[in-house]
Amino acid sequence: MSHKRSGLLWGLLAGLLAALVCAAGLGAAILFQQRLPSAVMSFGGGLPVSLALSLLIAVVVALAIGAARPRSLLLLPIAALYAGGAVAAGQVTGKAVMDGAALRTPDRSPAGMGDVTLENLNAGLGGALSLYRGTLAETGAAWLCIAVAALAAFALVALRVTRVRRAQRTEEAAAQAEQEPEYRAPFEPAQQPTPKPAADLFTPRNPARD
């Protein structure tokens, strides 16, 4: 029956697709960050913008998984892995394309969608990975963005799974109550005998019975 499906498979596929889209979107946002106003990127060192994008990724991943009406608790850590992985992959990919474009075409600035090529990705991937590893080891900004995305996705999917499981338990209990037959004792008659009126002093007696 449909109400007994865990939604695990569809949740995995939908969450993976959402994570890939979010990683590509974050990479594009990093690629176009030079086009944003300097006041936006300089505010808080750019950390508020990064945290906002991480929360957006968590929401998108959680909504994609939640659309499958999941019941499996296994999707909770998977949602966290998807969201955190999307943040890390988007950061590395965007940085690699931006650095590769700067190395291959130094006179072209800022980078644009025309620079999103496999050649630019390969040219800047090594430097982006080494820089990213150094950033993770030296500062907590990258870890913070990954943790925020992972925890937010975990919490949102947990709420969705809890609501689905509670609703389905209520539906199953109501269906079972409708199908359950009325209990009757083994020797209980189907219809109670009609009680006879009690005799009083003015009721004539039946001599044959008395």
mmCIF file with all atom_site columns, C-alpha atoms in Angstrom:
data_model
loop_
_atom_site.group_PDB
_atom_site.id
_atom_site.type_symbol
_atom_site.label_atom_id
_atom_site.label_alt_id
_atom_site.label_comp_id
_atom_site.label_asym_id
_atom_site.label_entity_id
_atom_site.label_seq_id
_atom_site.pdbx_PDB_ins_code
_atom_site.Cartn_x
_atom_site.Cartn_y
_atom_site.Cartn_z
_atom_site.occupancy
_atom_site.B_iso_or_equiv
_atom_site.pdbx_formal_charge
_atom_site.auth_seq_id
_atom_site.auth_comp_id
_atom_site.auth_asym_id
_atom_site.auth_atom_id
_atom_site.pdbx_PDB_model_num
ATOM 1   C CA . MET A 1 1   ? 0.000   0.000   0.000   1.00 0.00 ? 1   MET A CA 1
ATOM 2   C CA . SER A 1 2   ? 1.170   3.531   -0.722  1.00 0.00 ? 2   SER A CA 1
ATOM 3   C CA . HIS A 1 3   ? 0.933   4.699   2.899   1.00 0.00 ? 3   HIS A CA 1
ATOM 4   C CA . LYS A 1 4   ? 3.551   2.124   3.939   1.00 0.00 ? 4   LYS A CA 1
ATOM 5   C CA . ARG A 1 5   ? 6.244   3.351   1.533   1.00 0.00 ? 5   ARG A CA 1
ATOM 6   C CA . SER A 1 6   ? 9.307   4.769   3.247   1.00 0.00 ? 6   SER A CA 1
ATOM 7   C CA . GLY A 1 7   ? 10.127  7.247   0.483   1.00 0.00 ? 7   GLY A CA 1
ATOM 8   C CA . LEU A 1 8   ? 13.803  6.310   0.834   1.00 0.00 ? 8   LEU A CA 1
ATOM 9   C CA . LEU A 1 9   ? 14.612  5.733   -2.838  1.00 0.00 ? 9   LEU A CA 1
ATOM 10  C CA . TRP A 1 10  ? 12.776  8.771   -4.161  1.00 0.00 ? 10  TRP A CA 1
ATOM 11  C CA . GLY A 1 11  ? 14.189  10.875  -1.343  1.00 0.00 ? 11  GLY A CA 1
ATOM 12  C CA . LEU A 1 12  ? 17.734  9.796   -2.212  1.00 0.00 ? 12  LEU A CA 1
ATOM 13  C CA . LEU A 1 13  ? 17.292  10.582  -5.904  1.00 0.00 ? 13  LEU A CA 1
ATOM 14  C CA . ALA A 1 14  ? 15.520  13.906  -5.354  1.00 0.00 ? 14  ALA A CA 1
ATOM 15  C CA . GLY A 1 15  ? 18.044  15.005  -2.739  1.00 0.00 ? 15  GLY A CA 1
ATOM 16  C CA . LEU A 1 16  ? 20.996  14.087  -4.963  1.00 0.00 ? 16  LEU A CA 1
ATOM 17  C CA . LEU A 1 17  ? 19.562  16.016  -7.892  1.00 0.00 ? 17  LEU A CA 1
ATOM 18  C CA . ALA A 1 18  ? 18.906  19.036  -5.678  1.00 0.00 ? 18  ALA A CA 1
ATOM 19  C CA . ALA A 1 19  ? 22.430  18.870  -4.247  1.00 0.00 ? 19  ALA A CA 1
ATOM 20  C CA . LEU A 1 20  ? 23.966  18.848  -7.748  1.00 0.00 ? 20  LEU A CA 1
ATOM 21  C CA . VAL A 1 21  ? 21.857  21.819  -8.806  1.00 0.00 ? 21  VAL A CA 1
ATOM 22  C CA . CYS A 1 22  ? 22.752  23.698  -5.617  1.00 0.00 ? 22  CYS A CA 1
ATOM 23  C CA . ALA A 1 23  ? 26.462  22.986  -6.081  1.00 0.00 ? 23  ALA A CA 1
ATOM 24  C CA . ALA A 1 24  ? 26.299  24.369  -9.610  1.00 0.00 ? 24  ALA A CA 1
ATOM 25  C CA . GLY A 1 25  ? 24.362  27.395  -8.394  1.00 0.00 ? 25  GLY A CA 1
ATOM 26  C CA . LEU A 1 26  ? 26.839  28.122  -5.613  1.00 0.00 ? 26  LEU A CA 1
ATOM 27  C CA . GLY A 1 27  ? 29.718  27.783  -8.052  1.00 0.00 ? 27  GLY A CA 1
ATOM 28  C CA . ALA A 1 28  ? 28.042  30.309  -10.343 1.00 0.00 ? 28  ALA A CA 1
ATOM 29  C CA . ALA A 1 29  ? 27.479  32.653  -7.384  1.00 0.00 ? 29  ALA A CA 1
ATOM 30  C CA . ILE A 1 30  ? 31.180  32.491  -6.503  1.00 0.00 ? 30  ILE A CA 1
ATOM 31  C CA . LEU A 1 31  ? 32.077  33.068  -10.134 1.00 0.00 ? 31  LEU A CA 1
ATOM 32  C CA . PHE A 1 32  ? 29.923  36.194  -10.297 1.00 0.00 ? 32  PHE A CA 1
ATOM 33  C CA . GLN A 1 33  ? 30.777  37.554  -6.847  1.00 0.00 ? 33  GLN A CA 1
ATOM 34  C CA . GLN A 1 34  ? 33.039  40.182  -8.387  1.00 0.00 ? 34  GLN A CA 1
ATOM 35  C CA . ARG A 1 35  ? 30.003  41.685  -10.107 1.00 0.00 ? 35  ARG A CA 1
ATOM 36  C CA . LEU A 1 36  ? 28.263  42.310  -6.787  1.00 0.00 ? 36  LEU A CA 1
ATOM 37  C CA . PRO A 1 37  ? 28.563  45.665  -5.013  1.00 0.00 ? 37  PRO A CA 1
ATOM 38  C CA . SER A 1 38  ? 31.696  45.899  -2.912  1.00 0.00 ? 38  SER A CA 1
ATOM 39  C CA . ALA A 1 39  ? 29.637  46.854  0.145   1.00 0.00 ? 39  ALA A CA 1
ATOM 40  C CA . VAL A 1 40  ? 27.810  43.521  -0.003  1.00 0.00 ? 40  VAL A CA 1
ATOM 41  C CA . MET A 1 41  ? 30.949  41.411  -0.228  1.00 0.00 ? 41  MET A CA 1
ATOM 42  C CA . SER A 1 42  ? 32.891  43.454  2.319   1.00 0.00 ? 42  SER A CA 1
ATOM 43  C CA . PHE A 1 43  ? 30.163  43.297  4.950   1.00 0.00 ? 43  PHE A CA 1
ATOM 44  C CA . GLY A 1 44  ? 31.306  40.823  7.579   1.00 0.00 ? 44  GLY A CA 1
ATOM 45  C CA . GLY A 1 45  ? 34.057  39.634  5.279   1.00 0.00 ? 45  GLY A CA 1
ATOM 46  C CA . GLY A 1 46  ? 31.456  38.071  2.991   1.00 0.00 ? 46  GLY A CA 1
ATOM 47  C CA . LEU A 1 47  ? 30.498  35.541  5.671   1.00 0.00 ? 47  LEU A CA 1
ATOM 48  C CA . PRO A 1 48  ? 26.804  36.585  5.942   1.00 0.00 ? 48  PRO A CA 1
ATOM 49  C CA . VAL A 1 49  ? 26.346  36.074  2.196   1.00 0.00 ? 49  VAL A CA 1
ATOM 50  C CA . SER A 1 50  ? 28.000  32.648  2.393   1.00 0.00 ? 50  SER A CA 1
ATOM 51  C CA . LEU A 1 51  ? 25.831  31.625  5.346   1.00 0.00 ? 51  LEU A CA 1
ATOM 52  C CA . ALA A 1 52  ? 22.690  32.790  3.560   1.00 0.00 ? 52  ALA A CA 1
ATOM 53  C CA . LEU A 1 53  ? 23.606  30.696  0.512   1.00 0.00 ? 53  LEU A CA 1
ATOM 54  C CA . SER A 1 54  ? 24.305  27.710  2.764   1.00 0.00 ? 54  SER A CA 1
ATOM 55  C CA . LEU A 1 55  ? 20.871  28.025  4.364   1.00 0.00 ? 55  LEU A CA 1
ATOM 56  C CA . LEU A 1 56  ? 19.287  28.314  0.927   1.00 0.00 ? 56  LEU A CA 1
ATOM 57  C CA . ILE A 1 57  ? 21.017  25.116  -0.166  1.00 0.00 ? 57  ILE A CA 1
ATOM 58  C CA . ALA A 1 58  ? 19.775  23.334  2.962   1.00 0.00 ? 58  ALA A CA 1
ATOM 59  C CA . VAL A 1 59  ? 16.204  24.449  2.298   1.00 0.00 ? 59  VAL A CA 1
ATOM 60  C CA . VAL A 1 60  ? 16.297  23.327  -1.344  1.00 0.00 ? 60  VAL A CA 1
ATOM 61  C CA . VAL A 1 61  ? 17.729  19.907  -0.458  1.00 0.00 ? 61  VAL A CA 1
ATOM 62  C CA . ALA A 1 62  ? 15.234  19.430  2.376   1.00 0.00 ? 62  ALA A CA 1
ATOM 63  C CA . LEU A 1 63  ? 12.286  20.409  0.181   1.00 0.00 ? 63  LEU A CA 1
ATOM 64  C CA . ALA A 1 64  ? 13.395  18.003  -2.536  1.00 0.00 ? 64  ALA A CA 1
ATOM 65  C CA . ILE A 1 65  ? 13.666  15.117  -0.069  1.00 0.00 ? 65  ILE A CA 1
ATOM 66  C CA . GLY A 1 66  ? 10.451  16.099  1.703   1.00 0.00 ? 66  GLY A CA 1
ATOM 67  C CA . ALA A 1 67  ? 8.504   16.037  -1.560  1.00 0.00 ? 67  ALA A CA 1
ATOM 68  C CA . ALA A 1 68  ? 8.796   12.231  -1.498  1.00 0.00 ? 68  ALA A CA 1
ATOM 69  C CA . ARG A 1 69  ? 6.825   12.083  1.802   1.00 0.00 ? 69  ARG A CA 1
ATOM 70  C CA . PRO A 1 70  ? 9.711   10.269  3.520   1.00 0.00 ? 70  PRO A CA 1
ATOM 71  C CA . ARG A 1 71  ? 9.279   7.996   6.524   1.00 0.00 ? 71  ARG A CA 1
ATOM 72  C CA . SER A 1 72  ? 12.802  6.586   6.714   1.00 0.00 ? 72  SER A CA 1
ATOM 73  C CA . LEU A 1 73  ? 15.074  8.060   9.385   1.00 0.00 ? 73  LEU A CA 1
ATOM 74  C CA . LEU A 1 74  ? 18.045  7.167   7.198   1.00 0.00 ? 74  LEU A CA 1
ATOM 75  C CA . LEU A 1 75  ? 17.321  10.240  5.106   1.00 0.00 ? 75  LEU A CA 1
ATOM 76  C CA . LEU A 1 76  ? 18.262  12.567  7.979   1.00 0.00 ? 76  LEU A CA 1
ATOM 77  C CA . PRO A 1 77  ? 22.062  12.043  7.847   1.00 0.00 ? 77  PRO A CA 1
ATOM 78  C CA . ILE A 1 78  ? 21.893  11.715  4.064   1.00 0.00 ? 78  ILE A CA 1
ATOM 79  C CA . ALA A 1 79  ? 20.244  15.143  3.822   1.00 0.00 ? 79  ALA A CA 1
ATOM 80  C CA . ALA A 1 80  ? 23.029  16.599  5.965   1.00 0.00 ? 80  ALA A CA 1
ATOM 81  C CA . LEU A 1 81  ? 25.638  14.934  3.739   1.00 0.00 ? 81  LEU A CA 1
ATOM 82  C CA . TYR A 1 82  ? 23.973  16.214  0.568   1.00 0.00 ? 82  TYR A CA 1
ATOM 83  C CA . ALA A 1 83  ? 23.707  19.797  1.791   1.00 0.00 ? 83  ALA A CA 1
ATOM 84  C CA . GLY A 1 84  ? 27.217  19.968  3.248   1.00 0.00 ? 84  GLY A CA 1
ATOM 85  C CA . GLY A 1 85  ? 28.684  18.291  0.184   1.00 0.00 ? 85  GLY A CA 1
ATOM 86  C CA . ALA A 1 86  ? 26.877  20.714  -2.115  1.00 0.00 ? 86  ALA A CA 1
ATOM 87  C CA . VAL A 1 87  ? 28.404  23.668  -0.264  1.00 0.00 ? 87  VAL A CA 1
ATOM 88  C CA . ALA A 1 88  ? 31.921  22.223  -0.443  1.00 0.00 ? 88  ALA A CA 1
ATOM 89  C CA . ALA A 1 89  ? 31.587  21.181  -4.098  1.00 0.00 ? 89  ALA A CA 1
ATOM 90  C CA . GLY A 1 90  ? 30.156  24.545  -5.108  1.00 0.00 ? 90  GLY A CA 1
ATOM 91  C CA . GLN A 1 91  ? 32.923  26.452  -3.378  1.00 0.00 ? 91  GLN A CA 1
ATOM 92  C CA . VAL A 1 92  ? 35.675  24.358  -4.937  1.00 0.00 ? 92  VAL A CA 1
ATOM 93  C CA . THR A 1 93  ? 34.122  24.376  -8.411  1.00 0.00 ? 93  THR A CA 1
ATOM 94  C CA . GLY A 1 94  ? 33.480  28.112  -8.469  1.00 0.00 ? 94  GLY A CA 1
ATOM 95  C CA . LYS A 1 95  ? 36.956  28.910  -7.198  1.00 0.00 ? 95  LYS A CA 1
ATOM 96  C CA . ALA A 1 96  ? 38.562  26.524  -9.690  1.00 0.00 ? 96  ALA A CA 1
ATOM 97  C CA . VAL A 1 97  ? 36.754  27.994  -12.699 1.00 0.00 ? 97  VAL A CA 1
ATOM 98  C CA . MET A 1 98  ? 37.535  31.552  -11.574 1.00 0.00 ? 98  MET A CA 1
ATOM 99  C CA . ASP A 1 99  ? 41.224  30.797  -11.036 1.00 0.00 ? 99  ASP A CA 1
ATOM 100 C CA . GLY A 1 100 ? 41.477  28.802  -14.256 1.00 0.00 ? 100 GLY A CA 1
ATOM 101 C CA . ALA A 1 101 ? 39.934  31.628  -16.251 1.00 0.00 ? 101 ALA A CA 1
ATOM 102 C CA . ALA A 1 102 ? 42.371  34.089  -14.676 1.00 0.00 ? 102 ALA A CA 1
ATOM 103 C CA . LEU A 1 103 ? 45.321  31.856  -15.569 1.00 0.00 ? 103 LEU A CA 1
ATOM 104 C CA . ARG A 1 104 ? 44.271  31.157  -19.155 1.00 0.00 ? 104 ARG A CA 1
ATOM 105 C CA . THR A 1 105 ? 42.951  34.640  -20.002 1.00 0.00 ? 105 THR A CA 1
ATOM 106 C CA . PRO A 1 106 ? 44.630  37.124  -17.632 1.00 0.00 ? 106 PRO A CA 1
ATOM 107 C CA . ASP A 1 107 ? 43.252  40.171  -19.437 1.00 0.00 ? 107 ASP A CA 1
ATOM 108 C CA . ARG A 1 108 ? 39.627  39.118  -19.015 1.00 0.00 ? 108 ARG A CA 1
ATOM 109 C CA . SER A 1 109 ? 37.993  40.304  -15.805 1.00 0.00 ? 109 SER A CA 1
ATOM 110 C CA . PRO A 1 110 ? 35.564  39.723  -14.213 1.00 0.00 ? 110 PRO A CA 1
ATOM 111 C CA . ALA A 1 111 ? 34.756  36.120  -15.041 1.00 0.00 ? 111 ALA A CA 1
ATOM 112 C CA . GLY A 1 112 ? 31.474  35.257  -16.729 1.00 0.00 ? 112 GLY A CA 1
ATOM 113 C CA . MET A 1 113 ? 29.472  32.301  -17.959 1.00 0.00 ? 113 MET A CA 1
ATOM 114 C CA . GLY A 1 114 ? 31.695  32.126  -21.030 1.00 0.00 ? 114 GLY A CA 1
ATOM 115 C CA . ASP A 1 115 ? 34.548  31.097  -18.745 1.00 0.00 ? 115 ASP A CA 1
ATOM 116 C CA . VAL A 1 116 ? 32.731  28.010  -17.477 1.00 0.00 ? 116 VAL A CA 1
ATOM 117 C CA . THR A 1 117 ? 34.683  25.453  -19.470 1.00 0.00 ? 117 THR A CA 1
ATOM 118 C CA . LEU A 1 118 ? 36.332  22.160  -18.679 1.00 0.00 ? 118 LEU A CA 1
ATOM 119 C CA . GLU A 1 119 ? 39.721  23.641  -19.525 1.00 0.00 ? 119 GLU A CA 1
ATOM 120 C CA . ASN A 1 120 ? 39.353  26.419  -16.975 1.00 0.00 ? 120 ASN A CA 1
ATOM 121 C CA . LEU A 1 121 ? 38.123  23.933  -14.382 1.00 0.00 ? 121 LEU A CA 1
ATOM 122 C CA . ASN A 1 122 ? 41.121  21.658  -14.887 1.00 0.00 ? 122 ASN A CA 1
ATOM 123 C CA . ALA A 1 123 ? 43.539  24.587  -14.905 1.00 0.00 ? 123 ALA A CA 1
ATOM 124 C CA . GLY A 1 124 ? 42.350  25.979  -11.582 1.00 0.00 ? 124 GLY A CA 1
ATOM 125 C CA . LEU A 1 125 ? 41.270  22.809  -9.783  1.00 0.00 ? 125 LEU A CA 1
ATOM 126 C CA . GLY A 1 126 ? 44.636  22.030  -8.210  1.00 0.00 ? 126 GLY A CA 1
ATOM 127 C CA . GLY A 1 127 ? 45.081  25.513  -6.792  1.00 0.00 ? 127 GLY A CA 1
ATOM 128 C CA . ALA A 1 128 ? 41.479  25.663  -5.603  1.00 0.00 ? 128 ALA A CA 1
ATOM 129 C CA . LEU A 1 129 ? 41.800  22.361  -3.758  1.00 0.00 ? 129 LEU A CA 1
ATOM 130 C CA . SER A 1 130 ? 45.062  23.348  -2.074  1.00 0.00 ? 130 SER A CA 1
ATOM 131 C CA . LEU A 1 131 ? 43.643  26.742  -1.110  1.00 0.00 ? 131 LEU A CA 1
ATOM 132 C CA . TYR A 1 132 ? 40.455  25.140  0.144   1.00 0.00 ? 132 TYR A CA 1
ATOM 133 C CA . ARG A 1 133 ? 42.372  22.664  2.274   1.00 0.00 ? 133 ARG A CA 1
ATOM 134 C CA . GLY A 1 134 ? 44.400  25.519  3.708   1.00 0.00 ? 134 GLY A CA 1
ATOM 135 C CA . THR A 1 135 ? 41.278  27.544  4.406   1.00 0.00 ? 135 THR A CA 1
ATOM 136 C CA . LEU A 1 136 ? 39.696  24.611  6.214   1.00 0.00 ? 136 LEU A CA 1
ATOM 137 C CA . ALA A 1 137 ? 42.813  24.097  8.302   1.00 0.00 ? 137 ALA A CA 1
ATOM 138 C CA . GLU A 1 138 ? 43.432  27.763  9.135   1.00 0.00 ? 138 GLU A CA 1
ATOM 139 C CA . THR A 1 139 ? 39.984  29.350  9.454   1.00 0.00 ? 139 THR A CA 1
ATOM 140 C CA . GLY A 1 140 ? 36.550  28.141  10.430  1.00 0.00 ? 140 GLY A CA 1
ATOM 141 C CA . ALA A 1 141 ? 34.571  30.048  7.793   1.00 0.00 ? 141 ALA A CA 1
ATOM 142 C CA . ALA A 1 142 ? 34.367  27.197  5.310   1.00 0.00 ? 142 ALA A CA 1
ATOM 143 C CA . TRP A 1 143 ? 33.621  24.676  8.065   1.00 0.00 ? 143 TRP A CA 1
ATOM 144 C CA . LEU A 1 144 ? 30.926  26.983  9.418   1.00 0.00 ? 144 LEU A CA 1
ATOM 145 C CA . CYS A 1 145 ? 29.156  27.190  6.052   1.00 0.00 ? 145 CYS A CA 1
ATOM 146 C CA . ILE A 1 146 ? 29.289  23.414  5.629   1.00 0.00 ? 146 ILE A CA 1
ATOM 147 C CA . ALA A 1 147 ? 28.048  22.823  9.190   1.00 0.00 ? 147 ALA A CA 1
ATOM 148 C CA . VAL A 1 148 ? 25.190  25.312  8.849   1.00 0.00 ? 148 VAL A CA 1
ATOM 149 C CA . ALA A 1 149 ? 23.985  23.701  5.630   1.00 0.00 ? 149 ALA A CA 1
ATOM 150 C CA . ALA A 1 150 ? 24.264  20.180  7.036   1.00 0.00 ? 150 ALA A CA 1
ATOM 151 C CA . LEU A 1 151 ? 22.543  20.915  10.357  1.00 0.00 ? 151 LEU A CA 1
ATOM 152 C CA . ALA A 1 152 ? 19.756  22.934  8.750   1.00 0.00 ? 152 ALA A CA 1
ATOM 153 C CA . ALA A 1 153 ? 19.033  20.181  6.218   1.00 0.00 ? 153 ALA A CA 1
ATOM 154 C CA . PHE A 1 154 ? 19.096  17.559  8.984   1.00 0.00 ? 154 PHE A CA 1
ATOM 155 C CA . ALA A 1 155 ? 16.627  19.531  11.115  1.00 0.00 ? 155 ALA A CA 1
ATOM 156 C CA . LEU A 1 156 ? 14.243  20.313  8.245   1.00 0.00 ? 156 LEU A CA 1
ATOM 157 C CA . VAL A 1 157 ? 14.115  16.716  7.024   1.00 0.00 ? 157 VAL A CA 1
ATOM 158 C CA . ALA A 1 158 ? 13.674  15.503  10.606  1.00 0.00 ? 158 ALA A CA 1
ATOM 159 C CA . LEU A 1 159 ? 10.610  17.734  10.976  1.00 0.00 ? 159 LEU A CA 1
ATOM 160 C CA . ARG A 1 160 ? 9.210   16.498  7.687   1.00 0.00 ? 160 ARG A CA 1
ATOM 161 C CA . VAL A 1 161 ? 9.761   12.816  8.535   1.00 0.00 ? 161 VAL A CA 1
ATOM 162 C CA . THR A 1 162 ? 8.203   13.292  11.977  1.00 0.00 ? 162 THR A CA 1
ATOM 163 C CA . ARG A 1 163 ? 5.100   14.927  10.527  1.00 0.00 ? 163 ARG A CA 1
ATOM 164 C CA . VAL A 1 164 ? 4.685   12.261  7.841   1.00 0.00 ? 164 VAL A CA 1
ATOM 165 C CA . ARG A 1 165 ? 5.082   9.404   10.318  1.00 0.00 ? 165 ARG A CA 1
ATOM 166 C CA . ARG A 1 166 ? 2.608   10.995  12.746  1.00 0.00 ? 166 ARG A CA 1
ATOM 167 C CA . ALA A 1 167 ? 0.041   11.623  10.006  1.00 0.00 ? 167 ALA A CA 1
ATOM 168 C CA . GLN A 1 168 ? 0.322   8.092   8.666   1.00 0.00 ? 168 GLN A CA 1
ATOM 169 C CA . ARG A 1 169 ? -0.015  6.593   12.140  1.00 0.00 ? 169 ARG A CA 1
ATOM 170 C CA . THR A 1 170 ? -3.208  8.612   12.610  1.00 0.00 ? 170 THR A CA 1
ATOM 171 C CA . GLU A 1 171 ? -4.581  7.447   9.255   1.00 0.00 ? 171 GLU A CA 1
ATOM 172 C CA . GLU A 1 172 ? -3.754  3.808   9.988   1.00 0.00 ? 172 GLU A CA 1
ATOM 173 C CA . ALA A 1 173 ? -5.369  3.984   13.424  1.00 0.00 ? 173 ALA A CA 1
ATOM 174 C CA . ALA A 1 174 ? -8.534  5.506   11.942  1.00 0.00 ? 174 ALA A CA 1
ATOM 175 C CA . ALA A 1 175 ? -8.696  2.868   9.204   1.00 0.00 ? 175 ALA A CA 1
ATOM 176 C CA . GLN A 1 176 ? -8.196  0.067   11.722  1.00 0.00 ? 176 GLN A CA 1
ATOM 177 C CA . ALA A 1 177 ? -10.942 1.456   13.941  1.00 0.00 ? 177 ALA A CA 1
ATOM 178 C CA . GLU A 1 178 ? -13.379 1.503   11.012  1.00 0.00 ? 178 GLU A CA 1
ATOM 179 C CA . GLN A 1 179 ? -12.607 -2.079  9.985   1.00 0.00 ? 179 GLN A CA 1
ATOM 180 C CA . GLU A 1 180 ? -12.586 -3.608  13.485  1.00 0.00 ? 180 GLU A CA 1
ATOM 181 C CA . PRO A 1 181 ? -15.895 -5.511  14.215  1.00 0.00 ? 181 PRO A CA 1
ATOM 182 C CA . GLU A 1 182 ? -17.898 -4.790  17.329  1.00 0.00 ? 182 GLU A CA 1
ATOM 183 C CA . TYR A 1 183 ? -16.869 -6.995  20.246  1.00 0.00 ? 183 TYR A CA 1
ATOM 184 C CA . ARG A 1 184 ? -19.472 -9.369  21.666  1.00 0.00 ? 184 ARG A CA 1
ATOM 185 C CA . ALA A 1 185 ? -19.118 -11.887 24.500  1.00 0.00 ? 185 ALA A CA 1
ATOM 186 C CA . PRO A 1 186 ? -19.242 -15.580 23.497  1.00 0.00 ? 186 PRO A CA 1
ATOM 187 C CA . PHE A 1 187 ? -22.707 -16.240 24.983  1.00 0.00 ? 187 PHE A CA 1
ATOM 188 C CA . GLU A 1 188 ? -24.091 -12.748 24.711  1.00 0.00 ? 188 GLU A CA 1
ATOM 189 C CA . PRO A 1 189 ? -27.354 -12.762 22.701  1.00 0.00 ? 189 PRO A CA 1
ATOM 190 C CA . ALA A 1 190 ? -27.604 -10.565 19.674  1.00 0.00 ? 190 ALA A CA 1
ATOM 191 C CA . GLN A 1 191 ? -30.577 -8.766  21.230  1.00 0.00 ? 191 GLN A CA 1
ATOM 192 C CA . GLN A 1 192 ? -31.371 -8.434  24.895  1.00 0.00 ? 192 GLN A CA 1
ATOM 193 C CA . PRO A 1 193 ? -34.769 -9.921  25.955  1.00 0.00 ? 193 PRO A CA 1
ATOM 194 C CA . THR A 1 194 ? -37.542 -7.441  26.561  1.00 0.00 ? 194 THR A CA 1
ATOM 195 C CA . PRO A 1 195 ? -37.852 -6.949  30.323  1.00 0.00 ? 195 PRO A CA 1
ATOM 196 C CA . LYS A 1 196 ? -41.237 -7.831  31.813  1.00 0.00 ? 196 LYS A CA 1
ATOM 197 C CA . PRO A 1 197 ? -42.996 -5.263  33.969  1.00 0.00 ? 197 PRO A CA 1
ATOM 198 C CA . ALA A 1 198 ? -42.760 -5.950  37.652  1.00 0.00 ? 198 ALA A CA 1
ATOM 199 C CA . ALA A 1 199 ? -46.003 -7.232  39.287  1.00 0.00 ? 199 ALA A CA 1
ATOM 200 C CA . ASP A 1 200 ? -47.727 -5.130  41.902  1.00 0.00 ? 200 ASP A CA 1
ATOM 201 C CA . LEU A 1 201 ? -50.533 -5.781  44.412  1.00 0.00 ? 201 LEU A CA 1
ATOM 202 C CA . PHE A 1 202 ? -53.281 -4.868  41.984  1.00 0.00 ? 202 PHE A CA 1
ATOM 203 C CA . THR A 1 203 ? -52.143 -7.208  39.199  1.00 0.00 ? 203 THR A CA 1
ATOM 204 C CA . PRO A 1 204 ? -54.315 -10.377 39.068  1.00 0.00 ? 204 PRO A CA 1
ATOM 205 C CA . ARG A 1 205 ? -52.374 -13.548 39.595  1.00 0.00 ? 205 ARG A CA 1
ATOM 206 C CA . ASN A 1 206 ? -52.290 -16.436 37.166  1.00 0.00 ? 206 ASN A CA 1
ATOM 207 C CA . PRO A 1 207 ? -53.425 -19.423 39.261  1.00 0.00 ? 207 PRO A CA 1
ATOM 208 C CA . ALA A 1 208 ? -51.957 -21.883 36.744  1.00 0.00 ? 208 ALA A CA 1
ATOM 209 C CA . ARG A 1 209 ? -48.467 -20.451 37.239  1.00 0.00 ? 209 ARG A CA 1
ATOM 210 C CA . ASP A 1 210 ? -48.806 -19.470 40.875  1.00 0.00 ? 210 ASP A CA 1
#
